[in-house]
mmCIF file of C-alpha atoms in Angstrom:
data_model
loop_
_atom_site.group_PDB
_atom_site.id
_atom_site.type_symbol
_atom_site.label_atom_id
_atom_site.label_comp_id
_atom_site.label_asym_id
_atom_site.label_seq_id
_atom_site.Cartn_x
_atom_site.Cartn_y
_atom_site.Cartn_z
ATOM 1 C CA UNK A 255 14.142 33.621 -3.154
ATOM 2 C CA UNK A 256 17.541 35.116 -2.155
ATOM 3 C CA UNK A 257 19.824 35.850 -4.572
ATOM 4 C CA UNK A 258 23.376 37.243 -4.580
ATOM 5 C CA UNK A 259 24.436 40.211 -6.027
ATOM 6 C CA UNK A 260 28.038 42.137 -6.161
ATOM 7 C CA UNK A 261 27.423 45.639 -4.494
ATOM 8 C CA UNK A 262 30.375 47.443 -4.709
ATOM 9 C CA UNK A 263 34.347 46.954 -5.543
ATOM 10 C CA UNK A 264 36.848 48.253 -3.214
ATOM 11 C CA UNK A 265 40.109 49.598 -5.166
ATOM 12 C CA UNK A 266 40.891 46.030 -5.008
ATOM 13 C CA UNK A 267 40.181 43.916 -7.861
ATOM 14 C CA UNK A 268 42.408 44.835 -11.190
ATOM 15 C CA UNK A 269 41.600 47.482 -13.388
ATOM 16 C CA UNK A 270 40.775 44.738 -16.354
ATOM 17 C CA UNK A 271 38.551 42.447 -14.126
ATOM 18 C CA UNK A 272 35.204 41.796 -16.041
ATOM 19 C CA UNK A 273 32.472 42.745 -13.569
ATOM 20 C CA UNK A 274 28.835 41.156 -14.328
ATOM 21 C CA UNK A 275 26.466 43.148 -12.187
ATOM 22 C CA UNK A 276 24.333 40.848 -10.463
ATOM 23 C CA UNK A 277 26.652 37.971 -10.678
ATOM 24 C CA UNK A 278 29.637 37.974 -8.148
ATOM 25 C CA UNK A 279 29.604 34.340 -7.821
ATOM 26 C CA UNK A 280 31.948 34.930 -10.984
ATOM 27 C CA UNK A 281 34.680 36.685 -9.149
ATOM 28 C CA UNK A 282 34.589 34.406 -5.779
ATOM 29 C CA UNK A 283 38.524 32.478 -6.011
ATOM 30 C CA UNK A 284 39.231 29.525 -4.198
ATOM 31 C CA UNK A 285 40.829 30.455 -0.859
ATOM 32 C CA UNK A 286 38.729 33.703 -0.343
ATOM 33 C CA UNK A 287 37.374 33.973 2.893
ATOM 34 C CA UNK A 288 33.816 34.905 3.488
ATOM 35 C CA UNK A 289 32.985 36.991 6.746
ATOM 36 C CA UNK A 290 29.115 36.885 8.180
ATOM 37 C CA UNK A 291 27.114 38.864 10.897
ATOM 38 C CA UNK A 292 24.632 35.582 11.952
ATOM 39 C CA UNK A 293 22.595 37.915 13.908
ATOM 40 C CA UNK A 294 22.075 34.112 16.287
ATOM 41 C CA UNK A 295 21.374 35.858 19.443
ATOM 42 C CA UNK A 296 23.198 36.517 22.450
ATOM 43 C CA UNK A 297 26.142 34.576 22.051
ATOM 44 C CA UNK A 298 26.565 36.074 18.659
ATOM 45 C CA UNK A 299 26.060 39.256 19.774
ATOM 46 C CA UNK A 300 29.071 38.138 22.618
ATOM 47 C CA UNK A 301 31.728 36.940 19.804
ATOM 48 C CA UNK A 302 31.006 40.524 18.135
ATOM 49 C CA UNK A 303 31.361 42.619 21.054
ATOM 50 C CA UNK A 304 34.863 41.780 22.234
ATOM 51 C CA UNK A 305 36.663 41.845 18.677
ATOM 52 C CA UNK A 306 35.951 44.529 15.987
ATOM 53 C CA UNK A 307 36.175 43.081 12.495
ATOM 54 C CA UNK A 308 37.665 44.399 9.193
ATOM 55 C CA UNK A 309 36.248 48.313 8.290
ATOM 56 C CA UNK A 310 34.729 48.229 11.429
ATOM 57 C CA UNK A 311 31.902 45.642 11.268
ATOM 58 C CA UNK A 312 31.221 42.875 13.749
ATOM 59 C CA UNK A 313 31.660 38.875 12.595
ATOM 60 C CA UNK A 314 30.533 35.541 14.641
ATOM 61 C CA UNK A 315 31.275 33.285 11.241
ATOM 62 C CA UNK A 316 33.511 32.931 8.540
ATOM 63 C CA UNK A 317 34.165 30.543 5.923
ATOM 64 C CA UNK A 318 36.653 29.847 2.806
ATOM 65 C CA UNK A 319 35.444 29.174 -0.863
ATOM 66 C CA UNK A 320 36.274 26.446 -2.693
ATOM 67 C CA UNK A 321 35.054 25.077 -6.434
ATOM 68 C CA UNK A 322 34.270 21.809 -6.845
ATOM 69 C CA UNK A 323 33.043 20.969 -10.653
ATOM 70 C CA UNK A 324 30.696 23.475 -11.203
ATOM 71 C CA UNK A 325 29.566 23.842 -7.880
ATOM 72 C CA UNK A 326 30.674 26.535 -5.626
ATOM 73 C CA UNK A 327 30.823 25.726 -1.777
ATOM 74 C CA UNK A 328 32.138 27.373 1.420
ATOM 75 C CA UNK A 329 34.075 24.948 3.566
ATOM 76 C CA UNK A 330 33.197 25.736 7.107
ATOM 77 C CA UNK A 331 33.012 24.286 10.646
ATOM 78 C CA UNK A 332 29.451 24.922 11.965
ATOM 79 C CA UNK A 333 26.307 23.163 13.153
ATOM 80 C CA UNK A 334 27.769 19.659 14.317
ATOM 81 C CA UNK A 335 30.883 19.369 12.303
ATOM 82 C CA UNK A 336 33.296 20.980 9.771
ATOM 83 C CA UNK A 337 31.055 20.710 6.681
ATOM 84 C CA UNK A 338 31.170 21.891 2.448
ATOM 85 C CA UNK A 339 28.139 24.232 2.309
ATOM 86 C CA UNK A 340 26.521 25.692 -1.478
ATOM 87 C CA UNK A 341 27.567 29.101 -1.122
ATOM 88 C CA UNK A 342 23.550 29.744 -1.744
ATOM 89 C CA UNK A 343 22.947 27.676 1.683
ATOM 90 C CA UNK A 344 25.886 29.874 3.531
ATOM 91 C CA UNK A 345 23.995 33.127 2.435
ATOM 92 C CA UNK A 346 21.017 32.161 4.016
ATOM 93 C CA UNK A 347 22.613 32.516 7.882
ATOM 94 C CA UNK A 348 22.555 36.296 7.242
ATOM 95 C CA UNK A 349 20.689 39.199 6.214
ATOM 96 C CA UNK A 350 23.513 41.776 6.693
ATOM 97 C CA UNK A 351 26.446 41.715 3.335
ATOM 98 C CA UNK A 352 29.161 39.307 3.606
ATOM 99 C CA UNK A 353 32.885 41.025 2.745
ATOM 100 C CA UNK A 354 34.818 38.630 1.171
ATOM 101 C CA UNK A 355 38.727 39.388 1.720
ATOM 102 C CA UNK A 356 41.545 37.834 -0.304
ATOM 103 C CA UNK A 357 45.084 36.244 0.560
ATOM 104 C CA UNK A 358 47.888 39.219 -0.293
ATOM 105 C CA UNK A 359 49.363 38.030 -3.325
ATOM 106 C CA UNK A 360 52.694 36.647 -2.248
ATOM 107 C CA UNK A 361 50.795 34.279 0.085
ATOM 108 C CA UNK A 362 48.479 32.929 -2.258
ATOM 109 C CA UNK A 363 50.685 29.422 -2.779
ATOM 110 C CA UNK A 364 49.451 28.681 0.385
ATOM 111 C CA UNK A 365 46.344 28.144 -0.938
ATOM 112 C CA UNK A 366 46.069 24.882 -2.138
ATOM 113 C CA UNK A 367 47.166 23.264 0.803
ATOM 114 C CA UNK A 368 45.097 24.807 3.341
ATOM 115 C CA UNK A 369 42.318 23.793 1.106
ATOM 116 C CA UNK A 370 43.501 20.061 0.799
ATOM 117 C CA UNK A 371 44.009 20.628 4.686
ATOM 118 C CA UNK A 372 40.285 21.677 5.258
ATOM 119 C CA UNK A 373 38.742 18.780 2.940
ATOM 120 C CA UNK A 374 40.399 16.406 4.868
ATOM 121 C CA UNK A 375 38.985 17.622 8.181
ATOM 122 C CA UNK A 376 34.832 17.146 6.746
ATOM 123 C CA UNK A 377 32.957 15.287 9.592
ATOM 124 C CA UNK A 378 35.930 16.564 12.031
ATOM 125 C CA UNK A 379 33.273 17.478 15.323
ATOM 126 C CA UNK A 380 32.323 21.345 15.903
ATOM 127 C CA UNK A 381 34.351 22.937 18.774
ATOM 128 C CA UNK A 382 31.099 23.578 20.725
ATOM 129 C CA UNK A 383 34.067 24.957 23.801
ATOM 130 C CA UNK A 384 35.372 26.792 22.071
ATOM 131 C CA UNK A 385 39.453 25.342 22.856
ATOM 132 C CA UNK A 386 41.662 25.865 20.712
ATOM 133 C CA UNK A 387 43.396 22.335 19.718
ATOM 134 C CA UNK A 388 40.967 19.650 21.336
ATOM 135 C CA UNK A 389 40.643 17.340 18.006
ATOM 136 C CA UNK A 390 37.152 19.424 17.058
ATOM 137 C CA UNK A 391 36.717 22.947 15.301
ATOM 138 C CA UNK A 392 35.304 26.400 15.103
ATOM 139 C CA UNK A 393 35.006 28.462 12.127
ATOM 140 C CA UNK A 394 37.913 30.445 12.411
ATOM 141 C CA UNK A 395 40.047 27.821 14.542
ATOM 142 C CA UNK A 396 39.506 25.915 11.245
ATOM 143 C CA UNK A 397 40.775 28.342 9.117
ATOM 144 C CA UNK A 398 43.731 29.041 11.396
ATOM 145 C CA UNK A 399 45.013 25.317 11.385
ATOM 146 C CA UNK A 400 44.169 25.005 7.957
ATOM 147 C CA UNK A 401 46.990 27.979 6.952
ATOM 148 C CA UNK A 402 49.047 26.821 10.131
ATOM 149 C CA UNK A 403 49.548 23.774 7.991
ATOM 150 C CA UNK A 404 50.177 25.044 4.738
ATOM 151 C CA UNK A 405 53.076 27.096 6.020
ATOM 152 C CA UNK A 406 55.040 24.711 7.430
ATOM 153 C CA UNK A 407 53.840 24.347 10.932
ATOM 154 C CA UNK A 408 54.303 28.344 11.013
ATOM 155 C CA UNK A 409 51.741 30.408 12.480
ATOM 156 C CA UNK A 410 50.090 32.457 9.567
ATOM 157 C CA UNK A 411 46.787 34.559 11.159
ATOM 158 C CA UNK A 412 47.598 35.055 14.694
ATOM 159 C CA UNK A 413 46.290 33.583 18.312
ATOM 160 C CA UNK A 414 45.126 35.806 20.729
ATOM 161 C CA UNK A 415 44.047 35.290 24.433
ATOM 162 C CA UNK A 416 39.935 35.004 24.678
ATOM 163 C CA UNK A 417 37.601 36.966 26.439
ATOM 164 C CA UNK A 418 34.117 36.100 27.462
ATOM 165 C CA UNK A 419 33.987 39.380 29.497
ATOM 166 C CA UNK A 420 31.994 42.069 28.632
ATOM 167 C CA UNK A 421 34.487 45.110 27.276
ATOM 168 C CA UNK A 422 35.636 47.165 30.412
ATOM 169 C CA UNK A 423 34.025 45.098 33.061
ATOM 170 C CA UNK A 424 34.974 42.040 35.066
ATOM 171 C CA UNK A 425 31.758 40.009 34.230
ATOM 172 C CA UNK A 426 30.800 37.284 31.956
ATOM 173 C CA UNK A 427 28.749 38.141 29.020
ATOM 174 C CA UNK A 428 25.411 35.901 31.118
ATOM 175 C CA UNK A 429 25.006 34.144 27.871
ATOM 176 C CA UNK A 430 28.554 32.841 28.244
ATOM 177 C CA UNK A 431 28.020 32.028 31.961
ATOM 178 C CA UNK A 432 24.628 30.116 31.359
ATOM 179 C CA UNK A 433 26.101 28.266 28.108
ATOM 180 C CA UNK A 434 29.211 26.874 30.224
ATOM 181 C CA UNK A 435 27.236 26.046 33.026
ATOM 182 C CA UNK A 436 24.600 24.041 30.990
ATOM 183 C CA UNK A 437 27.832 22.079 29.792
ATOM 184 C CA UNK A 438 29.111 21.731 32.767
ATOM 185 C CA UNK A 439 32.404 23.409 31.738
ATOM 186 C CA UNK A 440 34.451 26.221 33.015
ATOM 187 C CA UNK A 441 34.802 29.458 30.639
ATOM 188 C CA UNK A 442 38.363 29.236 29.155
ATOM 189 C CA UNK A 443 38.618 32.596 29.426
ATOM 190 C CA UNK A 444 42.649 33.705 28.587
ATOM 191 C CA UNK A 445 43.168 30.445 26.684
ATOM 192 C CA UNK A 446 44.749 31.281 23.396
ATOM 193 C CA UNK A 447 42.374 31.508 20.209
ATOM 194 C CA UNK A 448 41.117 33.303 17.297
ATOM 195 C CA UNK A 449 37.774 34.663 16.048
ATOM 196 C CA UNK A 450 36.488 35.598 12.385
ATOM 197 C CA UNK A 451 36.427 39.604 13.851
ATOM 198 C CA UNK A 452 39.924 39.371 14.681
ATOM 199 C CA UNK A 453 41.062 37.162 11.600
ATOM 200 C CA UNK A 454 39.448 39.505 9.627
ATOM 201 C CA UNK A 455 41.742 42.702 9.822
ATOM 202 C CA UNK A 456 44.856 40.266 9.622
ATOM 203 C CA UNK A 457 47.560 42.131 7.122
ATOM 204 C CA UNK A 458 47.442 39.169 5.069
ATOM 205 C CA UNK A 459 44.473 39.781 3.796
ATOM 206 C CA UNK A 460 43.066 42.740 1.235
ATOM 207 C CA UNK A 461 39.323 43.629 0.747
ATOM 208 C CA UNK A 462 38.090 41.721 -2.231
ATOM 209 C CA UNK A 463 34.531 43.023 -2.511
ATOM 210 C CA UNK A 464 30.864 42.869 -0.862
ATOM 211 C CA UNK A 465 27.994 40.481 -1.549
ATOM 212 C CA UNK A 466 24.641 41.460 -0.273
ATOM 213 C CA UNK A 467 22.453 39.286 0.267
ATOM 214 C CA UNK A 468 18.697 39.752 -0.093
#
């Protein structure tokens, strides 16, 4: 059975925080934001390739924590719709450790909101095009609207132009040019957007610490 386990701190976390080896489920706060390598194939292998993530490492998913009662979920858009997942569930779409990074201090009233923000979107479709602001979501496009909202309309983390090209070439990745066409949609390559790679090494955020998942 997988379990999680707290591998290592990183200068992060104060000086007087109780660590229980084997047990980081304990130091997961509502609003942290949980960064996966899927390992789902080609296309994840695409999202990685065009935007390096935080320290370095490559992300296709992302999600943000949230207690309910004594349950501890991750609310993220994937499979058919923006969804609350057990955090035991969410570990299971990876093999590789998850980094968990944490809203700087000062913006950590934002919180709340983009929490109440995200419940409110459960059942909202999954952005299976991958457009930003179409009335459906991806994970980080989630995420994005969800602090977009709790700071008054403001943009928090930041859009960027997408790519579907393969870095320092004029082609489509052919996993993006065979998923369009079997939609029947054009790549909306340039369209402004986010991804968990880019969101991840936003100077909002600090480095919280590393689950591994085995």
């Amino acid at each position: 059975m997988r379990y999680l386990m707290l591998l290592f701190l990183i200068f992060t976390l104060p000086a007087s925080s109780q660590i229980v080896e084997g047990d980081s489920v304990n130091l997961l706060n509502d609003g942290d934001l949980i960064f996966q390598d899927m390992d789902c194939g080609p296309l994840c292998d695409a999202i990685e390739a065009v935007t390096e993530g935080y320290d370095g490492k490559d992300f296709s998913h992302m999600g943000m924590v949230y207690h309910r009662n004594d349950t501890l979920y991750v609310i993220e858009a994937a499979g058919s719709a923006v969804r609350l997942t057990t955090l035991e569930k969410f570990s299971k779409n990876t093999k590789k450790d998850m980094p968990v990074l944490r809203l700087k201090e000062k913006y950590r009233h934002l919180i709340p909101t983009a929490i109440d923000f995200s419940l409110k979107q459960l059942g909202v479709p999954y952005d299976d095009e991958y457009v930003y602001n179409n009335g459906a979501y991806y994970c980080s496009e989630l995420i994005y609207d969800a602090f977009l909202f709790a700071n008054g309309g403001k943009p928090f983390f930041e859009l960027s132009p997408m790519t579907y090209k393969q870095p320092g070439k004029d082609e489509f990745f052919t996993a993006w040019t065979e998923y369009y066409n079997a939609m029947g949609k054009p790549i909306p390559e340039g369209l402004p957007g986010c991804n968990p790679g880019g969101m991840s090494r936003s100077d909002k955020l600090k480095k919280a610490f590393i689950i591994s998942v085995k």
